[in-house]
Coordinates of C-alpha atoms in Angstrom, one line a residue:
Chain A
X322 CA -23.0 -110.5 -167.8
X323 CA -25.7 -112.8 -169.0
X324 CA -28.9 -113.0 -166.7
X325 CA -30.4 -116.5 -166.9
X326 CA -33.5 -117.5 -164.3
X327 CA -30.9 -119.8 -162.9
X328 CA -27.8 -117.7 -163.0
X329 CA -28.7 -117.1 -159.5
X330 CA -28.0 -120.5 -158.1
X331 CA -24.2 -121.8 -156.5
X332 CA -21.5 -122.9 -158.8
X333 CA -20.4 -125.1 -156.7
X334 CA -22.5 -128.2 -154.7
X335 CA -22.8 -128.3 -151.4
X336 CA -20.4 -131.7 -151.4
X337 CA -17.6 -129.2 -152.3
X338 CA -18.6 -126.3 -150.0
X339 CA -18.4 -129.5 -146.9
X340 CA -15.1 -130.2 -148.1
X341 CA -13.8 -126.7 -148.7
X342 CA -15.5 -126.2 -144.9
X343 CA -13.3 -129.3 -143.3
X344 CA -10.1 -128.1 -145.6
X345 CA -10.4 -124.7 -143.5
X346 CA -11.4 -126.5 -140.0
X347 CA -7.9 -129.0 -141.2
X348 CA -5.9 -126.4 -142.1
X349 CA -6.6 -124.4 -138.6
X350 CA -5.9 -127.8 -136.7
X351 CA -2.6 -128.4 -138.5
X352 CA -1.2 -124.9 -137.7
X353 CA -2.4 -124.8 -134.1
X354 CA -0.5 -128.2 -134.0
X355 CA 2.7 -126.0 -135.0
X356 CA 2.0 -123.1 -133.0
X357 CA 1.9 -121.2 -135.6
X358 CA -0.6 -118.1 -135.0
X359 CA -3.5 -117.0 -137.2
X360 CA -2.9 -113.4 -137.9
X361 CA -6.0 -110.9 -139.6
X362 CA -4.4 -107.8 -142.1
X363 CA -6.2 -105.3 -143.7
X364 CA -7.6 -106.1 -147.4
X365 CA -8.3 -102.9 -148.2
X366 CA -4.6 -101.2 -148.2
X367 CA -3.2 -97.6 -149.2
X368 CA -0.4 -99.5 -151.3
X369 CA -0.4 -102.0 -154.4
X370 CA 2.3 -104.3 -155.0
X371 CA 4.9 -103.0 -157.4
X372 CA 5.1 -106.3 -158.9
X373 CA 4.8 -106.4 -163.0
X374 CA 2.8 -108.8 -163.9
X375 CA 0.1 -108.2 -160.9
X376 CA -2.6 -106.1 -161.3
X377 CA -4.4 -104.3 -158.3
X378 CA -7.7 -103.3 -158.4
X379 CA -8.6 -99.3 -156.9
X380 CA -10.9 -98.5 -154.5
X381 CA -12.1 -95.1 -154.8
X382 CA -11.8 -93.6 -150.6
X383 CA -11.7 -90.1 -149.3
X384 CA -8.6 -88.4 -149.5
X385 CA -6.5 -91.4 -151.4
X386 CA -7.3 -94.3 -153.4
X387 CA -6.9 -97.3 -151.7
X388 CA -6.4 -101.1 -152.9
X389 CA -7.8 -104.6 -152.3
X390 CA -4.4 -106.6 -151.4
X391 CA -3.2 -108.9 -153.7
X392 CA -1.8 -110.9 -150.8
X393 CA -1.2 -109.7 -147.4
X394 CA 2.4 -109.9 -147.7
X395 CA 3.5 -106.5 -146.6
X396 CA 1.8 -106.7 -143.3
X397 CA 2.1 -110.0 -141.9
X398 CA 6.0 -109.1 -142.5
X399 CA 5.7 -106.2 -140.5
X400 CA 4.3 -108.5 -137.6
X401 CA 6.8 -110.4 -138.1
X402 CA 9.4 -107.5 -138.1
X403 CA 7.7 -106.5 -134.7
X404 CA 8.1 -109.9 -133.1
X405 CA 5.2 -112.0 -133.9
X406 CA 6.9 -114.8 -134.2
X407 CA 5.4 -117.6 -137.2
X408 CA 2.2 -116.4 -138.6
X409 CA -0.2 -117.5 -140.8
X410 CA -3.3 -116.0 -142.5
X411 CA -6.5 -117.0 -144.9
X412 CA -8.0 -114.5 -146.5
X413 CA -9.8 -113.4 -150.1
X414 CA -7.0 -111.9 -152.2
X415 CA -7.9 -110.2 -155.4
X416 CA -6.0 -109.7 -158.8
X417 CA -8.0 -107.5 -162.1
X418 CA -8.4 -108.9 -165.2
X419 CA -7.6 -112.9 -163.5
X420 CA -10.5 -114.3 -164.9
X421 CA -10.5 -118.6 -166.3
X422 CA -10.8 -122.1 -166.1
X423 CA -8.2 -121.9 -163.2
X424 CA -8.2 -118.1 -162.5
X425 CA -10.8 -116.2 -160.5
X426 CA -10.0 -112.3 -159.8
X427 CA -10.8 -113.0 -156.1
X428 CA -9.6 -116.1 -154.4
X429 CA -8.3 -117.7 -150.9
X430 CA -5.5 -118.2 -149.9
X431 CA -3.4 -119.2 -147.1
X432 CA 0.2 -117.6 -146.6
X433 CA 2.0 -118.3 -143.5
X434 CA 5.6 -117.2 -142.5
X435 CA 8.6 -119.8 -140.4
X436 CA 11.1 -117.6 -138.9
X437 CA 14.2 -119.7 -139.3
X438 CA 13.2 -122.0 -142.0
X439 CA 14.3 -121.5 -145.4
X440 CA 12.6 -122.3 -148.7
X441 CA 14.0 -126.0 -148.7
X442 CA 12.9 -126.5 -145.2
X443 CA 9.4 -124.6 -145.9
X444 CA 8.7 -126.7 -148.7
X445 CA 8.9 -129.4 -146.7
X446 CA 6.2 -128.2 -144.3
X447 CA 4.3 -127.1 -147.5
X448 CA 4.1 -131.0 -148.6
X449 CA 3.3 -131.9 -145.3
X450 CA 0.2 -129.2 -145.2
X451 CA -1.1 -130.3 -148.5
X452 CA -0.7 -134.1 -147.5
X453 CA -3.2 -133.4 -144.3
X454 CA -6.0 -131.2 -146.6
X455 CA -6.6 -133.8 -149.3
X456 CA -6.3 -137.1 -146.7
X457 CA -10.0 -137.1 -147.4
X458 CA -9.9 -137.0 -151.1
X459 CA -6.7 -138.7 -153.3
X460 CA -3.2 -139.5 -151.8
X461 CA -0.5 -138.3 -154.0
X462 CA 2.9 -140.3 -154.5
X463 CA 6.2 -139.1 -153.6
X464 CA 7.0 -135.7 -153.9
X465 CA 9.7 -134.3 -157.0
X466 CA 11.7 -131.8 -155.9
X467 CA 14.2 -130.1 -159.2
X468 CA 15.5 -126.9 -159.7
X469 CA 14.5 -124.1 -162.7
X470 CA 17.6 -125.4 -164.1
X471 CA 17.0 -129.3 -163.3
X472 CA 13.4 -128.6 -165.0
X473 CA 14.1 -127.1 -168.1
X474 CA 16.8 -129.0 -168.5
X475 CA 15.0 -132.4 -168.5
X476 CA 11.6 -131.3 -170.7
X477 CA 13.3 -128.8 -173.6
X478 CA 16.9 -129.6 -173.1
X479 CA 18.2 -126.2 -172.4
X480 CA 19.8 -124.6 -170.2
X481 CA 17.7 -121.0 -169.3
X482 CA 20.6 -119.4 -167.4
X483 CA 22.4 -119.2 -170.2
X484 CA 20.4 -120.0 -173.5
X485 CA 19.9 -117.2 -176.0
X486 CA 16.5 -115.7 -176.4
X487 CA 16.8 -116.7 -179.7
X488 CA 16.8 -120.7 -178.6
X489 CA 13.6 -120.0 -176.3
X490 CA 11.7 -118.6 -179.6
X491 CA 13.1 -121.6 -181.6
X492 CA 11.5 -123.7 -178.9
X493 CA 8.4 -122.3 -179.0
X494 CA 8.4 -122.8 -182.6
X495 CA 9.3 -126.4 -183.0
X496 CA 6.2 -126.7 -180.7
X497 CA 4.0 -125.1 -183.3
X498 CA 3.8 -122.2 -180.3
X499 CA 2.7 -119.5 -182.5
X500 CA 2.7 -116.3 -180.5
X501 CA 0.6 -113.4 -181.9
X502 CA 2.1 -109.9 -180.4
X503 CA 2.1 -106.1 -181.2
X504 CA 5.4 -105.4 -179.2
X505 CA 8.7 -107.8 -178.3
X506 CA 8.6 -110.6 -175.3
X507 CA 11.7 -110.2 -173.4
X508 CA 13.6 -113.2 -171.6
X509 CA 11.4 -113.8 -168.7
X510 CA 8.1 -113.6 -171.1
X511 CA 9.3 -116.1 -173.6
X512 CA 10.2 -118.9 -170.4
X513 CA 7.3 -118.3 -168.4
X514 CA 5.7 -119.2 -172.6
X515 CA 7.7 -122.6 -172.5
X516 CA 7.1 -123.1 -168.9
X517 CA 3.2 -122.9 -169.4
X518 CA 2.7 -124.0 -172.6
X519 CA 5.3 -127.2 -172.8
X520 CA 6.3 -128.5 -169.0
X521 CA 2.9 -127.6 -166.8
X522 CA 1.2 -130.1 -168.9
X523 CA 4.0 -132.7 -169.3
X524 CA 4.5 -132.5 -165.5
X525 CA 3.6 -136.0 -163.6
X526 CA 0.7 -136.4 -162.5
X527 CA -0.7 -137.1 -159.2
X528 CA 2.7 -136.1 -157.4
X529 CA 3.4 -132.9 -155.8
X530 CA 6.3 -131.4 -157.9
X531 CA 8.5 -128.2 -156.5
X532 CA 10.2 -126.1 -158.5
X533 CA 13.2 -123.9 -156.7
X534 CA 15.6 -121.3 -157.6
X535 CA 14.8 -119.6 -160.2
X536 CA 16.2 -117.1 -162.2
X537 CA 17.4 -114.2 -160.3
X538 CA 15.2 -111.6 -162.5
X539 CA 12.3 -113.6 -161.0
X540 CA 13.0 -113.6 -157.6
X541 CA 10.3 -111.0 -156.0
X542 CA 11.2 -110.9 -152.7
X543 CA 13.2 -113.5 -152.3
X544 CA 17.0 -113.3 -151.1
X545 CA 19.8 -114.0 -154.1
X546 CA 22.6 -116.9 -153.8
X547 CA 25.2 -117.6 -155.8
X548 CA 25.4 -121.0 -156.9
X549 CA 28.2 -122.6 -158.9
X550 CA 27.8 -120.4 -162.2
X551 CA 25.0 -119.1 -161.6
X552 CA 23.0 -116.5 -159.5
X553 CA 19.5 -117.4 -157.9
X554 CA 16.9 -116.1 -156.6
X555 CA 15.6 -118.1 -153.5
X556 CA 12.0 -118.9 -154.5
X557 CA 10.0 -122.1 -155.1
X558 CA 6.8 -122.8 -156.2
X559 CA 4.6 -126.2 -155.9
X560 CA 2.7 -127.9 -159.0
X561 CA 0.0 -130.7 -158.6
X562 CA -1.5 -132.5 -161.5
X563 CA -0.6 -129.4 -164.2
X564 CA -2.2 -126.6 -160.9
X565 CA 0.4 -124.3 -159.8
X566 CA -0.7 -124.0 -156.0
X567 CA 2.0 -122.4 -154.4
X568 CA 4.6 -119.5 -154.5
X569 CA 7.3 -119.3 -152.0
X570 CA 10.8 -117.5 -150.9
X571 CA 13.4 -117.7 -148.5
X572 CA 12.9 -113.6 -147.7
X573 CA 14.7 -111.0 -149.2
X574 CA 16.2 -109.1 -145.6
X575 CA 17.9 -106.2 -147.3
X576 CA 15.6 -102.9 -147.7
X577 CA 18.7 -101.5 -150.1
X578 CA 17.9 -104.5 -152.5
X579 CA 14.1 -104.4 -151.9
X580 CA 13.8 -100.8 -152.9
X581 CA 16.0 -101.4 -155.8
X582 CA 13.9 -104.0 -157.2
X583 CA 10.4 -101.8 -156.5
X584 CA 12.2 -99.1 -158.7
X585 CA 13.2 -101.4 -160.9
X586 CA 9.4 -102.3 -161.2
X587 CA 8.4 -99.1 -161.4
X588 CA 10.6 -98.3 -163.9
X589 CA 8.8 -101.1 -166.3
X590 CA 5.8 -100.4 -165.9
X591 CA 6.3 -96.6 -167.2
X592 CA 7.6 -97.9 -169.6
X593 CA 5.2 -99.8 -170.8
X594 CA 2.7 -96.7 -169.9
X595 CA 1.3 -98.6 -166.7
X596 CA -0.1 -97.5 -164.0
X597 CA 2.6 -97.1 -161.6
X598 CA 1.9 -97.6 -157.8
X599 CA 3.9 -96.0 -155.0
X600 CA 6.4 -97.6 -153.0
X601 CA 5.1 -98.8 -149.3
X602 CA 8.0 -96.8 -147.1
X603 CA 6.0 -99.3 -144.3
X604 CA 7.3 -101.8 -145.3
X605 CA 11.1 -100.9 -146.3
X606 CA 10.5 -99.1 -142.5
X607 CA 9.7 -102.9 -141.5
X608 CA 13.0 -103.6 -143.3
X609 CA 15.3 -101.8 -142.2
X610 CA 13.6 -102.5 -138.3
X611 CA 15.1 -106.3 -138.8
X612 CA 13.1 -109.0 -140.4
X613 CA 13.9 -111.8 -138.8
X614 CA 15.5 -115.0 -141.4
X615 CA 12.3 -116.5 -142.6
X616 CA 10.7 -118.1 -145.9
X617 CA 7.1 -117.3 -146.4
X618 CA 4.3 -119.0 -149.1
X619 CA 1.1 -118.7 -150.4
X620 CA -0.5 -121.0 -151.4
X621 CA -4.0 -121.3 -153.3
X622 CA -6.9 -123.0 -151.6
X623 CA -9.3 -122.8 -154.3
X624 CA -6.8 -124.8 -156.6
X625 CA -6.4 -127.3 -154.0
X626 CA -10.1 -127.9 -154.2
X627 CA -10.2 -128.3 -157.7
X628 CA -7.6 -131.7 -156.8
X629 CA -9.4 -132.4 -154.1
X630 CA -12.7 -132.6 -155.9
X631 CA -11.6 -133.5 -159.5
X632 CA -13.4 -130.9 -160.5
X633 CA -11.4 -128.7 -164.1
X634 CA -13.0 -125.6 -163.5
X635 CA -12.0 -123.2 -161.1
X636 CA -15.9 -121.8 -161.2
X637 CA -17.1 -125.3 -159.8
X638 CA -15.4 -125.4 -156.6
X639 CA -16.6 -121.3 -155.6
X640 CA -20.2 -121.0 -154.4
X641 CA -20.3 -117.7 -156.7
X642 CA -17.1 -117.3 -159.2
X643 CA -16.8 -113.7 -160.7
X644 CA -19.5 -114.4 -163.8
X645 CA -22.3 -115.1 -160.8
X646 CA -21.6 -112.8 -158.2
Chain B
X629 CA -11.4 -98.5 -185.8
X630 CA -13.3 -101.1 -183.0
X631 CA -10.9 -103.1 -180.8
X632 CA -11.3 -105.9 -178.1
X633 CA -9.1 -105.9 -175.7
X634 CA -7.4 -109.9 -174.5
X635 CA -9.5 -109.6 -171.5
X636 CA -12.9 -109.5 -173.6
X637 CA -12.0 -112.7 -175.7
X638 CA -14.9 -114.8 -175.5
X639 CA -16.0 -118.4 -177.8
X640 CA -17.8 -116.2 -181.1
X641 CA -15.7 -113.0 -180.8
X642 CA -14.9 -111.8 -184.5
X643 CA -11.5 -109.9 -185.1
X644 CA -9.0 -109.3 -187.7
X645 CA -5.7 -111.6 -187.9
X646 CA -3.6 -111.0 -190.6
X647 CA -6.0 -109.9 -193.3
X648 CA -9.0 -112.5 -192.5
X649 CA -11.4 -112.0 -190.1
X650 CA -12.1 -115.0 -187.7
X651 CA -14.1 -116.1 -184.3
X652 CA -12.8 -117.4 -181.3
X653 CA -13.8 -121.6 -180.4
X654 CA -11.9 -121.1 -177.4
X655 CA -9.7 -119.2 -175.4
X656 CA -7.9 -120.1 -171.8
X657 CA -6.3 -117.9 -170.1
X658 CA -2.7 -119.2 -168.5
X659 CA -0.9 -117.4 -165.8
X660 CA 1.7 -118.1 -163.9
X661 CA 1.2 -116.5 -160.5
X662 CA 4.2 -114.1 -161.1
X663 CA 4.5 -114.5 -164.4
X664 CA 3.5 -113.2 -167.3
X665 CA -0.3 -114.0 -168.7
X666 CA -1.1 -115.5 -172.8
X667 CA -4.5 -116.2 -173.9
X668 CA -4.7 -119.4 -175.5
X669 CA -7.3 -119.4 -178.0
X670 CA -8.3 -121.5 -180.4
X671 CA -9.6 -120.0 -183.7
X672 CA -11.2 -120.3 -187.0
X673 CA -10.6 -118.5 -190.6
X674 CA -14.0 -117.8 -191.4
X675 CA -12.5 -117.1 -195.2
X676 CA -10.9 -120.5 -195.2
X677 CA -12.7 -122.6 -192.3
X678 CA -9.0 -123.5 -191.1
X679 CA -9.0 -123.9 -187.1
X680 CA -5.7 -122.6 -185.7
X681 CA -4.0 -122.2 -182.5
X682 CA -2.7 -119.0 -181.2
X683 CA -1.3 -117.3 -178.5
X684 CA -1.3 -113.3 -177.6
X685 CA 0.3 -112.2 -174.6
X686 CA -2.8 -110.8 -172.3
X687 CA -2.9 -106.8 -172.4
X688 CA -2.4 -106.7 -176.1
X689 CA -5.4 -105.9 -178.4
X690 CA -6.7 -106.9 -181.3
X691 CA -9.0 -104.7 -184.8
X692 CA -12.5 -106.6 -184.5
X693 CA -13.6 -108.1 -187.6
X694 CA -17.6 -106.5 -189.3
X695 CA -18.9 -109.7 -189.1
X696 CA -22.8 -110.0 -188.9
X697 CA -24.6 -113.3 -189.3
X698 CA -27.7 -112.2 -191.6
X699 CA -31.2 -114.9 -191.6
X700 CA -31.3 -114.8 -195.9
X701 CA -34.0 -116.0 -197.5
X702 CA -32.4 -118.1 -200.8
X703 CA -33.7 -116.9 -204.2
X704 CA -31.8 -119.1 -207.3
X705 CA -28.7 -119.9 -208.4
X706 CA -27.4 -118.3 -211.7
X707 CA -25.3 -121.1 -213.0
X708 CA -22.0 -118.6 -211.0
X709 CA -23.9 -117.3 -208.0
X710 CA -26.5 -118.3 -205.3
X711 CA -28.5 -115.1 -204.5
X712 CA -29.8 -114.5 -201.1
X713 CA -32.5 -112.1 -199.7
X714 CA -33.2 -110.1 -196.4
X715 CA -36.7 -111.0 -195.9
X716 CA -37.0 -107.4 -194.7
X717 CA -35.4 -104.6 -196.6
X718 CA -34.8 -107.2 -199.5
X719 CA -31.5 -106.2 -200.1
X720 CA -30.0 -109.0 -202.5
X721 CA -26.2 -110.5 -202.1
X722 CA -24.6 -112.9 -204.4
X723 CA -22.4 -115.2 -202.5
X724 CA -19.5 -117.2 -204.3
X725 CA -18.7 -120.7 -204.3
X726 CA -15.9 -120.4 -201.8
X727 CA -18.5 -118.7 -199.7
X728 CA -21.4 -121.6 -200.5
X729 CA -18.9 -124.5 -200.0
X730 CA -20.7 -127.5 -199.1
X731 CA -24.1 -125.8 -198.5
X732 CA -25.0 -126.2 -201.6
X733 CA -26.2 -129.4 -201.6
X734 CA -28.9 -128.3 -199.2
X735 CA -29.9 -124.8 -200.5
X736 CA -33.5 -125.1 -201.6
X737 CA -35.2 -121.7 -203.3
X738 CA -37.4 -120.1 -200.1
X739 CA -35.3 -121.9 -197.7
X740 CA -33.9 -119.2 -194.5
X741 CA -30.6 -119.7 -193.9
X742 CA -27.5 -118.2 -192.1
X743 CA -25.3 -116.0 -194.2
X744 CA -22.0 -114.7 -192.4
X745 CA -21.6 -111.2 -194.3
X746 CA -17.6 -109.3 -193.7
X747 CA -17.6 -105.8 -194.4
X748 CA -21.2 -106.4 -196.4
X749 CA -20.1 -109.4 -198.6
X750 CA -21.3 -113.1 -198.3
X751 CA -18.4 -115.2 -196.3
X752 CA -20.1 -118.7 -195.9
X753 CA -23.5 -120.1 -195.7
X754 CA -25.4 -122.2 -193.1
X755 CA -28.3 -123.6 -194.3
X756 CA -31.5 -124.7 -192.2
X757 CA -30.7 -127.4 -189.4
X758 CA -33.6 -129.3 -191.3
X759 CA -34.5 -129.5 -194.9
X760 CA -37.1 -131.3 -196.9
X761 CA -36.2 -132.5 -200.5
X762 CA -37.4 -134.1 -202.7
X763 CA -36.2 -137.6 -204.0
X764 CA -35.4 -137.4 -207.5
X765 CA -33.8 -140.8 -208.3
X766 CA -33.5 -143.6 -206.4
X767 CA -33.7 -147.9 -207.2
X768 CA -37.0 -149.2 -206.2
X769 CA -37.0 -151.0 -202.5
X770 CA -36.3 -154.8 -202.3
X771 CA -38.3 -156.7 -199.8
X772 CA -35.8 -158.6 -197.4
X773 CA -33.1 -156.7 -198.5
X774 CA -30.1 -157.1 -195.2
X775 CA -27.6 -156.7 -197.2
X776 CA -27.6 -153.4 -198.3
X777 CA -28.0 -152.8 -194.3
X778 CA -31.5 -151.4 -194.5
X779 CA -30.9 -148.3 -196.2
X780 CA -30.3 -147.3 -200.0
X781 CA -28.7 -144.3 -201.5
X782 CA -31.0 -141.5 -203.0
X783 CA -30.5 -138.3 -204.9
X784 CA -32.4 -135.0 -204.3
X785 CA -33.9 -131.9 -206.4
X786 CA -30.6 -130.2 -204.8
X787 CA -28.2 -132.4 -205.5
X788 CA -27.6 -134.2 -202.5
X789 CA -27.3 -138.5 -202.1
X790 CA -28.9 -139.5 -199.1
X791 CA -29.2 -142.9 -197.6
X792 CA -33.0 -143.3 -197.1
X793 CA -35.1 -146.8 -196.1
X794 CA -35.6 -149.5 -198.7
X795 CA -38.9 -148.4 -198.5
X796 CA -38.3 -144.3 -199.6
X797 CA -39.2 -143.7 -203.6
X798 CA -38.9 -141.7 -206.2
X799 CA -41.4 -138.1 -206.3
X800 CA -41.3 -138.8 -201.8
X801 CA -40.4 -136.2 -200.2
X802 CA -37.5 -136.8 -197.4
X803 CA -36.5 -134.3 -194.1
X804 CA -33.0 -134.7 -193.2
X805 CA -30.2 -133.1 -190.9
X806 CA -28.3 -131.0 -192.8
X807 CA -26.0 -130.8 -190.3
X808 CA -25.1 -134.7 -190.1
X809 CA -26.4 -135.4 -193.6
X810 CA -28.9 -137.8 -192.4
X811 CA -32.4 -138.7 -193.4
X812 CA -34.8 -137.9 -190.6
X813 CA -38.4 -139.3 -191.9
X814 CA -40.8 -138.7 -195.0
X815 CA -42.7 -135.5 -195.1
X816 CA -46.2 -135.8 -196.6
X817 CA -47.9 -133.3 -198.1

């Protein structure tokens, strides 16, 4: 890290910090009004997620390693299984090796769970919250909802559920996306490439865009649903001004299916020669006890603040980004 | 062999791509929250000067390029190559036309340039930001001539043609900004 003589100064100016404080007040008022309970769960945990695309920061402890959570999802689900009712949490979460204009290894997330909601009802609440938190700055236009299938049809004229990997590669080549890689990418990798490089930049400005019903292979902790000829994961994402803001699920309740997915993650990590986290048995025990039918979502506060303040770089909305930490 | 992971990508990093040394101009980390991470980079091929856009899967690694920017003094041109010398080690290198390129017209003996070496061989030459050159040919300025925009072309001792004010005469020394090719001022002895 370079240490010039101005490096002690914060990256965010006072107005941005005041806006962050206001946003957090409005957020707490929003949930208080809707009787959603604020909770806290450990940032330092004994289990890391198995998710193939999320690397957790390891902390050496006496006797066993700990991990800085990448999301409070598992302990919040244990609270739900214990009968908490609707809950939310605002906390710092950590992701190893994620740094750039839109990423900082440590960031602020609000995550909440709604028993009795499905993902469509939760999308409505996310929309309400985002509009509330942006009241002081911008007023977004009409919300757009597109299924993952509609999204790819609209921007690439192809069906992400049935097209071949070669068709995805052809699209990338036609759009001059030149991927240098020493190993082949799987189908989801190509879909992610087209989503981030081609679709995201074309999403309409100043309108919340919800994308829902993802390929089953991208389901993580979402339940699956049969729809016409395809199986989809009841998962959604929110984009605003091309920025990915939130990810939610109509939550998977089945502990057997959940274990199967964790094991699949572990196998993939093993094939890639990467660290293999152990399965969190406490979460599975809670699912076995019984998680209420619910939907849950996590929303990035720093990115929402980027939109509210018109900053293009996450480092301008953080007091001290990793480079200044 | 030294390698870099995509985590180390930043502007100025030099690595090998398809056998050619390249430098990163811009690096952007792109990742869907639950998906594959990519590094989208804009790079310059240091041999051809061409700028390319490439995408790497994050976590991949690349071979480091043994590329070094060295301050060297320009000595002379022997008709085929331009010769430079390291001012401390007195080590000399010869740069050919493809390495010198457009810099040739600014090269004045004794000036210190930035010579980029790849595996010890010069692949590009950057002249100093400002050079002092002597006017060898220019037409006499005509007073009150406004049609020419208050300037006229002048040829320097290095062969460069620079637009100068009307009052500048042959034999005079001028200071030129090599980045823009523009006249900066007259230099009095």
